[in-house]
Short mmCIF file of C-alpha atoms (C1' of nucleotides) in Angstrom, two decimals:
data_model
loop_
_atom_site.label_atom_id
_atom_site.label_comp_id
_atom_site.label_asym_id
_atom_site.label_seq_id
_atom_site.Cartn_x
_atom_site.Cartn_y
_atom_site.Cartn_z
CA UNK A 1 -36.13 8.85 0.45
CA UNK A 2 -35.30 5.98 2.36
CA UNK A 3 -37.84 3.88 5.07
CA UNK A 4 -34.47 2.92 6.61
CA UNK A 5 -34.87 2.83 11.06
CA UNK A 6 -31.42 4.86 11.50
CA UNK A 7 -30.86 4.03 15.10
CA UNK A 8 -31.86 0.56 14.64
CA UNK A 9 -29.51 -0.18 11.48
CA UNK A 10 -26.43 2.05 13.69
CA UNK A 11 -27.45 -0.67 17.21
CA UNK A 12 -27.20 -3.74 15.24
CA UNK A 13 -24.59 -3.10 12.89
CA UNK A 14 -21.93 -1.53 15.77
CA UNK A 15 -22.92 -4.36 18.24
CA UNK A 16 -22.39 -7.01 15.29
CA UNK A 17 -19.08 -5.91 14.82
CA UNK A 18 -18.01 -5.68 18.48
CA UNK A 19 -19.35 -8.87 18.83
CA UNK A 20 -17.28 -10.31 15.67
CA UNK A 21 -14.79 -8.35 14.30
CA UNK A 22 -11.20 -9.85 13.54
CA UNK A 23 -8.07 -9.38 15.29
CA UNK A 24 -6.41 -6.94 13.20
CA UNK A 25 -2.13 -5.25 13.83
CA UNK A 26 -3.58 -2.09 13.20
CA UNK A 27 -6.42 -2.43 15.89
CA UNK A 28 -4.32 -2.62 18.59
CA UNK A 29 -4.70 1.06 19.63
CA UNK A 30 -5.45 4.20 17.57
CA UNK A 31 -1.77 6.21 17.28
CA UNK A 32 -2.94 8.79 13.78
CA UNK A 33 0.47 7.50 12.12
CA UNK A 34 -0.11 3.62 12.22
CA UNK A 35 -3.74 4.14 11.50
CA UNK A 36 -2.73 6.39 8.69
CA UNK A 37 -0.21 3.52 7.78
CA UNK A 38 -2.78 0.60 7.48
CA UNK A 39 -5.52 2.60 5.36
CA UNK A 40 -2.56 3.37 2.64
CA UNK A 41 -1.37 0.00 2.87
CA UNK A 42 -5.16 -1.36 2.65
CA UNK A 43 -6.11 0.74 -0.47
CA UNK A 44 -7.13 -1.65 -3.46
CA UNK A 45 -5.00 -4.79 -1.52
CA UNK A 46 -6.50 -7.23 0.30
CA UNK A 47 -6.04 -7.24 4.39
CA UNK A 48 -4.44 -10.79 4.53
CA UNK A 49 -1.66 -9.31 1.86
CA UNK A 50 -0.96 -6.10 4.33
CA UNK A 51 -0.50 -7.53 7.08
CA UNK A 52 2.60 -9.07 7.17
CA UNK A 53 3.84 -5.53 5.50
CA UNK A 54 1.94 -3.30 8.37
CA UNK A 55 4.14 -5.16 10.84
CA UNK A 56 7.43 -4.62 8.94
CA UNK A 57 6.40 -1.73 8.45
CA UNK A 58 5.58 -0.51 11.35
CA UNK A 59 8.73 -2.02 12.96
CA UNK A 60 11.27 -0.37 10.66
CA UNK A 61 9.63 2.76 11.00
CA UNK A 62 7.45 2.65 14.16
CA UNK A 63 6.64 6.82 14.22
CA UNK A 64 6.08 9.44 11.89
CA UNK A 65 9.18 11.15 12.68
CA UNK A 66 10.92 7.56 12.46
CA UNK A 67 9.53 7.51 8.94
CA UNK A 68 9.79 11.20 7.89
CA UNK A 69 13.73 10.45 8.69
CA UNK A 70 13.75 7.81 6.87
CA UNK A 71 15.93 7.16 2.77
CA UNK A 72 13.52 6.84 0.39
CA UNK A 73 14.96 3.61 -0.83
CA UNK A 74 14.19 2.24 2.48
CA UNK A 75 11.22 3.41 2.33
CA UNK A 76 10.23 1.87 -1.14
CA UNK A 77 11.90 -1.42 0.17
CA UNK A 78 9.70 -1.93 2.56
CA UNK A 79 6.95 -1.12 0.01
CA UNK A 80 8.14 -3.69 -2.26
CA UNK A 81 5.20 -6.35 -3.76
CA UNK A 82 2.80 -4.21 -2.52
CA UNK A 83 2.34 -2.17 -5.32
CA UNK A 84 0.95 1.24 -5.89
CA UNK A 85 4.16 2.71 -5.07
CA UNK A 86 3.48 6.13 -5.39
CA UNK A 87 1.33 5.58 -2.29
CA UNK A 88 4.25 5.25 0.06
CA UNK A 89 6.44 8.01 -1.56
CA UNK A 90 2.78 10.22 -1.01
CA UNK A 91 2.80 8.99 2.73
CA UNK A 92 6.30 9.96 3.31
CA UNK A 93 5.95 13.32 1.54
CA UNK A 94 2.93 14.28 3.87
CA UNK A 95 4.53 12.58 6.49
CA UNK A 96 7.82 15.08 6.29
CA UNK A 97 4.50 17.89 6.50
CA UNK A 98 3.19 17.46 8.91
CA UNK A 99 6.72 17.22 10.93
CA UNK A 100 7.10 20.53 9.31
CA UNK A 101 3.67 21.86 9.81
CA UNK A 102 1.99 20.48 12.10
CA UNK A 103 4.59 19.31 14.92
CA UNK A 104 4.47 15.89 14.51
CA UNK A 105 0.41 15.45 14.76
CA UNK A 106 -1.76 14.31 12.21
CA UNK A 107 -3.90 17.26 11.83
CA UNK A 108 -7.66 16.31 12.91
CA UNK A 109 -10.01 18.53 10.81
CA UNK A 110 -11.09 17.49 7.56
CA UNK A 111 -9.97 20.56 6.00
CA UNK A 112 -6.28 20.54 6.92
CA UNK A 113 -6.03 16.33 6.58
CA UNK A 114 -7.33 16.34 2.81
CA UNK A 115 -4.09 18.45 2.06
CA UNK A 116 -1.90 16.04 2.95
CA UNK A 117 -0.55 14.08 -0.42
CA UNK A 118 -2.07 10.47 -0.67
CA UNK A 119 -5.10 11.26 1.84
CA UNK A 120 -8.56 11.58 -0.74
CA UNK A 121 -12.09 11.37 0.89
CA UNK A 122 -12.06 7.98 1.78
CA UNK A 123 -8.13 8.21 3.75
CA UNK A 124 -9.45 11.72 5.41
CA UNK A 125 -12.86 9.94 6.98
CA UNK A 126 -10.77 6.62 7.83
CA UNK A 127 -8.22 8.19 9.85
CA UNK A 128 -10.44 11.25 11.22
CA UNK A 129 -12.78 8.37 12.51
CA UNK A 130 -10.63 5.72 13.67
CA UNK A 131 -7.92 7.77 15.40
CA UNK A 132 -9.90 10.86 16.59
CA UNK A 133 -13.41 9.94 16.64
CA UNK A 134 -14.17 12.19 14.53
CA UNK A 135 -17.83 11.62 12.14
CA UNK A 136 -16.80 11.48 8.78
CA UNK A 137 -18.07 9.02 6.83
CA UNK A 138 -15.26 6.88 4.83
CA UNK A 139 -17.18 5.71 1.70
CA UNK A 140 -15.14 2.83 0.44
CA UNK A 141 -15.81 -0.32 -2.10
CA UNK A 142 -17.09 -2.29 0.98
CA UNK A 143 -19.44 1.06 2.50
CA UNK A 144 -21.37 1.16 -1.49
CA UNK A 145 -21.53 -2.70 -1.79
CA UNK A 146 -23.23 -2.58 2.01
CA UNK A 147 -25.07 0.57 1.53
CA UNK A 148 -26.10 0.03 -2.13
CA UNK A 149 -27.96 -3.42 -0.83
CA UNK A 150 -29.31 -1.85 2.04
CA UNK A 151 -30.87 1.13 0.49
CA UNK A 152 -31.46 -0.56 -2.94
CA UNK A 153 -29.21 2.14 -4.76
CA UNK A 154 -29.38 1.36 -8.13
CA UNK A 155 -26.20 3.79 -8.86
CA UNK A 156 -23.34 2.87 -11.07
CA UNK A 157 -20.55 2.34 -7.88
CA UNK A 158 -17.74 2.71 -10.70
CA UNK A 159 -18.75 6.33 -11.58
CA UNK A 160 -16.59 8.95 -9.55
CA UNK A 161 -19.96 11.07 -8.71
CA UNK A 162 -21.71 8.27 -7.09
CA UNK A 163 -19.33 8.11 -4.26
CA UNK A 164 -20.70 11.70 -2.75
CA UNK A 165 -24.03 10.19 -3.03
CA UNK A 166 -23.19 7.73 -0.36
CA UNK A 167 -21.33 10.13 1.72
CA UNK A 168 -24.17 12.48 1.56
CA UNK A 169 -26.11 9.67 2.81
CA UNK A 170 -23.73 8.62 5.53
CA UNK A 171 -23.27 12.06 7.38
CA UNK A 172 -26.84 11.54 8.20
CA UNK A 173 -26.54 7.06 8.82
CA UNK A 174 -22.86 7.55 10.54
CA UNK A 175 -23.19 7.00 14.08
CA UNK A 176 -22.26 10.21 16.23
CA UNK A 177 -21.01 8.67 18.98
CA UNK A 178 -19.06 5.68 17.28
CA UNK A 179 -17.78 6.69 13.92
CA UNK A 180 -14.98 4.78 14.22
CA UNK A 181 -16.79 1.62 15.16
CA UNK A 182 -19.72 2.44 12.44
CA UNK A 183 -16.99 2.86 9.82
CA UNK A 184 -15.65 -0.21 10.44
CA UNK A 185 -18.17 -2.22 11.00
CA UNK A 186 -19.77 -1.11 7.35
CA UNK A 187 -16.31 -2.71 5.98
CA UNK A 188 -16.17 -5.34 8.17
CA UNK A 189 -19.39 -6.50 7.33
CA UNK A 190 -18.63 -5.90 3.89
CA UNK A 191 -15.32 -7.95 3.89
CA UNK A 192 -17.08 -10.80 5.93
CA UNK A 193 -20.60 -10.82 5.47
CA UNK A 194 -21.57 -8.64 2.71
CA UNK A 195 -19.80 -10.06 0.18
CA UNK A 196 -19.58 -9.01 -3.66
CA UNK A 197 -20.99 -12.57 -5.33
CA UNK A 198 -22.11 -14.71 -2.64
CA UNK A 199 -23.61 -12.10 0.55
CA UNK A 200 -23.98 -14.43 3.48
CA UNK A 201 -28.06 -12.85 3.94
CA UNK A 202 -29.05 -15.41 6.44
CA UNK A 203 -26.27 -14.65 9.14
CA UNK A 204 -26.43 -10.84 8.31
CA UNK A 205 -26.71 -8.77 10.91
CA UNK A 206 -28.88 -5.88 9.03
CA UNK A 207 -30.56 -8.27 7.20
CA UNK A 208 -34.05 -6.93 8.33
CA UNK A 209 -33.10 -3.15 7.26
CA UNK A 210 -31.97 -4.52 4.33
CA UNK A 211 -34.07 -3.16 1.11
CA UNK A 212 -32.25 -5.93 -1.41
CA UNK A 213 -32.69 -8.83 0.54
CA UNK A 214 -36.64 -7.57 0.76
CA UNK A 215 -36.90 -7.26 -2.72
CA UNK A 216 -34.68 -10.49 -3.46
CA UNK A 217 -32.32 -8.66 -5.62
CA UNK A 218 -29.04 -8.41 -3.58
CA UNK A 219 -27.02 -10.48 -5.61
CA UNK A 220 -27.83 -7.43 -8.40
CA UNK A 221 -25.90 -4.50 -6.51
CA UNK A 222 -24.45 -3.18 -6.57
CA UNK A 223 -24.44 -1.53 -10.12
CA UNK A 224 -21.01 -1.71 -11.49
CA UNK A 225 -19.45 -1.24 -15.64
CA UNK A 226 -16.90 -3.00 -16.65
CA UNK A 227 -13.37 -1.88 -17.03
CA UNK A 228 -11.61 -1.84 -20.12
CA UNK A 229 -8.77 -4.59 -21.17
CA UNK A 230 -5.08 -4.13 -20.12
CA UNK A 231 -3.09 -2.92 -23.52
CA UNK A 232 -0.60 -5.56 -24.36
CA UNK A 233 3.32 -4.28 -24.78
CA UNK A 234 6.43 -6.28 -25.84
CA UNK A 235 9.76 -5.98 -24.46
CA UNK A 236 12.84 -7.48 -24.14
CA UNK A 237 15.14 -7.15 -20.65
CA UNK A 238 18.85 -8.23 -20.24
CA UNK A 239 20.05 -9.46 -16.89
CA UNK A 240 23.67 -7.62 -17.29
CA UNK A 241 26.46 -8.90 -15.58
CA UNK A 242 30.31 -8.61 -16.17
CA UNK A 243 32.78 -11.02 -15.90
CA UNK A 244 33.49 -9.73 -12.27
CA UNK A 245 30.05 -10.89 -11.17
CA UNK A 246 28.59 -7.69 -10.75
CA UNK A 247 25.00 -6.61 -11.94
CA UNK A 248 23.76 -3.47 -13.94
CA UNK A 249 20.52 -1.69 -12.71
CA UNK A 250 18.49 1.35 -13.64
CA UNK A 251 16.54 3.68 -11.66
CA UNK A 252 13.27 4.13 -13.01
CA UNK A 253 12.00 7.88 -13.74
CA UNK A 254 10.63 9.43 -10.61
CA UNK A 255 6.62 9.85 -11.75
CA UNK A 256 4.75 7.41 -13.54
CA UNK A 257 4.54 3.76 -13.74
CA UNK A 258 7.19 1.97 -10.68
CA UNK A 259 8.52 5.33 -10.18
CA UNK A 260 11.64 5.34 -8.73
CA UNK A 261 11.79 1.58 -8.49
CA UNK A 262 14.72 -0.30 -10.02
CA UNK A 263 14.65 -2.74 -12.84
CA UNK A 264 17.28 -4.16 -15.33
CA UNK A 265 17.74 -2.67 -18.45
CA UNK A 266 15.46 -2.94 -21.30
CA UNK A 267 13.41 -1.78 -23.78
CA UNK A 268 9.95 -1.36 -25.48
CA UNK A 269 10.52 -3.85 -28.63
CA UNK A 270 8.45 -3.48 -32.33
CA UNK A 271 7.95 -5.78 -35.16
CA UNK A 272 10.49 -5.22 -37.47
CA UNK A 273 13.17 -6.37 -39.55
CA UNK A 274 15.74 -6.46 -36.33
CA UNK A 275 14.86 -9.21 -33.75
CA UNK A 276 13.71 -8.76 -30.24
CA UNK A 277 17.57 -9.37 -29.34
CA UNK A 278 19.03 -7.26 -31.82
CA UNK A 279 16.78 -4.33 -30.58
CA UNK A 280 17.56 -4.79 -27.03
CA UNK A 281 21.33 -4.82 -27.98
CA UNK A 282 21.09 -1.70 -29.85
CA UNK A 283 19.14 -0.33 -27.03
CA UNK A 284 21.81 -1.36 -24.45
CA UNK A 285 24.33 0.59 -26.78
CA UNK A 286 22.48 3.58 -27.84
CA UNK A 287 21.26 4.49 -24.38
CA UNK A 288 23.42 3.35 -21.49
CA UNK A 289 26.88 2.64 -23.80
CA UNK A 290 26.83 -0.59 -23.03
CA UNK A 291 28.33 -3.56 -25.44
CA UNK A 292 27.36 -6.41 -24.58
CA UNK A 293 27.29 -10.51 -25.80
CA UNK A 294 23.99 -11.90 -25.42
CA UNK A 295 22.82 -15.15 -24.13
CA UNK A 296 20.56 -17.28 -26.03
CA UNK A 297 16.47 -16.42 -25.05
CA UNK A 298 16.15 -17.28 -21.24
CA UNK A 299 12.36 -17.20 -21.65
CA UNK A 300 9.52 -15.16 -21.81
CA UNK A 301 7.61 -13.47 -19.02
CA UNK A 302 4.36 -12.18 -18.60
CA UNK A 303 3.15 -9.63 -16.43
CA UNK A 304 -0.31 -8.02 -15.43
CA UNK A 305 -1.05 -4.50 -14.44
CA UNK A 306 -4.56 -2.94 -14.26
CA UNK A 307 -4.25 -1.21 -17.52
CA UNK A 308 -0.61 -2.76 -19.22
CA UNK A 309 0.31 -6.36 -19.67
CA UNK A 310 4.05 -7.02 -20.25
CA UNK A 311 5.31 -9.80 -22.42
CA UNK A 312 8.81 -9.67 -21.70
CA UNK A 313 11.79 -11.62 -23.26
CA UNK A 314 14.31 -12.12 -21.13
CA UNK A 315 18.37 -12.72 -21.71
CA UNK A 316 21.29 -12.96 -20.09
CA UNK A 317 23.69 -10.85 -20.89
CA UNK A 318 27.66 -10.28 -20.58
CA UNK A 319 29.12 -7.13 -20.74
CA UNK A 320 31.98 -6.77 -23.06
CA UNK A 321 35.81 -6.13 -21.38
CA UNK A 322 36.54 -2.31 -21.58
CA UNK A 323 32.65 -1.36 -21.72
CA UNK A 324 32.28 1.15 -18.92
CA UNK A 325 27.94 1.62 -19.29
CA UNK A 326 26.61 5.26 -18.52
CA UNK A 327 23.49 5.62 -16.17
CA UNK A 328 23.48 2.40 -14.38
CA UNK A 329 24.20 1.21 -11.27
CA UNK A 330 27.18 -1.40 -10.39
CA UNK A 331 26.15 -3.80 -7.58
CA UNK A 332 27.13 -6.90 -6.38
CA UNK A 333 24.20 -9.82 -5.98
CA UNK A 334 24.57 -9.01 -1.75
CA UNK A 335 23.83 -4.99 -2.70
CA UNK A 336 21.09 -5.35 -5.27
CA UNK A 337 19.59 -6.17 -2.06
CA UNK A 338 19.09 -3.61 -0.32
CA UNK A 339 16.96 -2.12 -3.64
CA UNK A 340 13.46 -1.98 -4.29
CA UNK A 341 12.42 -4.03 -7.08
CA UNK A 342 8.87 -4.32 -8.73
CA UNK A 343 7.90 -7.98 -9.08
CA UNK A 344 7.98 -8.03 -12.71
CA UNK A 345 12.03 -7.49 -12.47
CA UNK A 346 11.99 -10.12 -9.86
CA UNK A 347 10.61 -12.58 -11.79
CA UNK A 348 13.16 -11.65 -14.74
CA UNK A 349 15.89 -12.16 -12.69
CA UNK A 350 14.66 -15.54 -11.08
CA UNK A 351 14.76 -16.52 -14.67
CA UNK A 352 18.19 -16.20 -15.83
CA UNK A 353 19.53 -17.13 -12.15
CA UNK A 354 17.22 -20.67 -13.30
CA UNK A 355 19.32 -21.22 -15.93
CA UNK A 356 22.72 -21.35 -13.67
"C1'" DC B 1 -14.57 12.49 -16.19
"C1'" DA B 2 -11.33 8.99 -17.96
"C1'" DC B 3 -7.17 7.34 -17.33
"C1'" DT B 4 -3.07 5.95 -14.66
"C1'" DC B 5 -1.20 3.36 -11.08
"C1'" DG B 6 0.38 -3.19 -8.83
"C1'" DT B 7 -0.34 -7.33 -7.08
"C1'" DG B 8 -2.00 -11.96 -5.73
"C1'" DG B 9 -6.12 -14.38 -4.78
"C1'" DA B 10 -11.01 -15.84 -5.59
"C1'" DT B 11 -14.51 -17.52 -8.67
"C1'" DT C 1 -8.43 -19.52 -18.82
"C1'" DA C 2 -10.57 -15.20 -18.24
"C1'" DT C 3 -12.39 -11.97 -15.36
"C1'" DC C 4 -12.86 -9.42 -11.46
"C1'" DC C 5 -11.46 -7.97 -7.68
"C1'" DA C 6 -9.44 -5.27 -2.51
"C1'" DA C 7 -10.26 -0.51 3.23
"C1'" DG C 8 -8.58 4.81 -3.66
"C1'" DA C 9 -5.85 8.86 -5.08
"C1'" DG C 10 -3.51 11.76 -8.54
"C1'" DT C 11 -3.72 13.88 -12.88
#
DNA sequence: CACTCGTGGAT
DNA sequence: TATCCAAGAGT
């Protein structure tokens, strides 16, 4: 058991982050939706990359009904860079529920929150905190960094069952009459103070309830194995055009990887006898119908995902006269617009538009 | 549980 | 340059 002083560690740490917290959009009051909003948006991605998206967001689609109403592909466009796209088409989804379900309000139990798509244990304490007082705990990256120093939890943080440790922990720590501010200040002091190489001890504000600092070992937690390598994967893209001007797009499947994104065609390429060009040709024929006269290599891209890297050749392409290609979409440069693109395809199509 | 699912910035 | 990361959830 832990020697930890409870309402000491709750005093210091809630009047810390009154004292200093930042000046945040999504602080500004506590509507359910736009707190529901900035935890998606702040999952995995960093708060100086949200906010500029909160407040588009939030201005495009400033309520849940506005959002429940809204297409899809605006939806996703004002999604796009941020990655983890199935997050928004999850918030929308359980969005359009509660409309449906609930009249409009975010439900405020933890039972009937958790069943909305998108919201997992951390999401369902965040919001039930923040926007209804409620004292959940929400166990985050920042909470077991923080917690794991302060309790000198030697716990793999990377292992799935280690989270419900903390939380089991935290229903007891959590302050019962300012969840909200506890919560935040935990990841506050986490984002400022706390910090995952470098911890700032001497200007902490826990420092003396701090069980790593005592035993000199905080830059040791917390405990965390190492993920594997991103699998490399070659492919080649064609930026399609016709001698009208117009562009060829496809709509990415609607699960998986980008779903329902759009990109420009291309393909998965193998070593083989055919070249990289040869197979994308053959792949612009066999699966949209599409002849077309390719450009001499534009370049070569490479991009990073968690658990994928893409090395992509890119060409330019012209579509042959009388080629009418199934399955993809005929824009003009204005209208490809309007669609959501992940940045990978952006940075293909900045590199034939170089070459102009 | 292990894997999938993005991106840009820090060290 | 390589690695890790940042307010996780779905399958």
């Amino acid at each position: 058991m832990h020697s930890l002083h409870i309402e000491d560690f709750r005093r210091d740490l809630i009047s810390w982050y009154l004292r200093e917290k930042r000046d945040l959009p999504w602080r500004l009051d506590q509507d359910p939706y736009k707190v529901w909003v900035s935890e998606i948006m702040l999952q995995q991605t960093r708060v100086d990359t949200v906010i500029p998206y909160f407040l588009n967001f939030t201005e495009k689609f400033p309520t849940l009904e506005a959002l429940a109403a809204a297409d899809e592909e605006d939806v996703l466009k004002a999604w796009e860079g941020l990655g983890y796209y199935s997050r928004v088409r999850n918030l929308q989804s359980a969005v359009k529920e509660v409309v449906s379900t609930y009249g409009g309000v975010v439900p405020n139990t933890p039972e009937e929150i958790s069943k909305l798509k998108g919201v997992g244990p951390y999401t369902k304490g965040a919001i039930l905190s923040i926007a209804y007082g409620v004292p959940e705990p929400a166990v985050d990256g920042n909470v077991m960094r923080v917690m794991s120093r302060i309790l000198s939890i030697w716990e793999d943080i990377a292992k799935p069952k280690t989270r419900t440790i903390f939380e089991k922990i935290l229903y007891e720590v959590i302050s019962k009459e300012q969840p909200s501010e506890f919560n935040q200040a935990l990841m506050e002091l986490g984002a400022i103070v706390c910090t995952p190489t470098s911890p700032s001890c001497l200007i902490c504000p826990v420092r003396e309830h701090c069980q790593a600092f005592e035993e000199g070992v905080q830059t040791e937690l917390p405990v965390k194995s190492k993920k594997k390598k991103p699998r490399p994967v070659s492919m080649a893209a064609a930026v399609l055009k016709d001698d009208a001007g117009n562009f060829y797009i496809h709509k990415r499947p609607s699960s998986g990887l980008l779903a329902n994104l759009w990109e420009f065609p291309n393909c998965e390429t193998e070593i083989e006898l055919l070249s990289q060009k040869e197979q994308l040709v053959r792949y612009l024929h066999d699966e949209y119908e599409a002849d077309a006269e390719m450009e001499p290599l534009s370049g070569t891209i490479q991009h990073i995902f968690s658990h994928l890297v893409w090395n992509i050749s890119v060409y330019a392409a012209r579509l042959k006269p009388g080629s009418i290609p199934k399955n993809l979409l005929k824009v003009t440069e204005a209208e490809m617009q309007k669609y959501a693109f992940p940045v990978s395809h952006q940075k293909i199509y900045q590199m034939t538009e170089a070459h102009k």
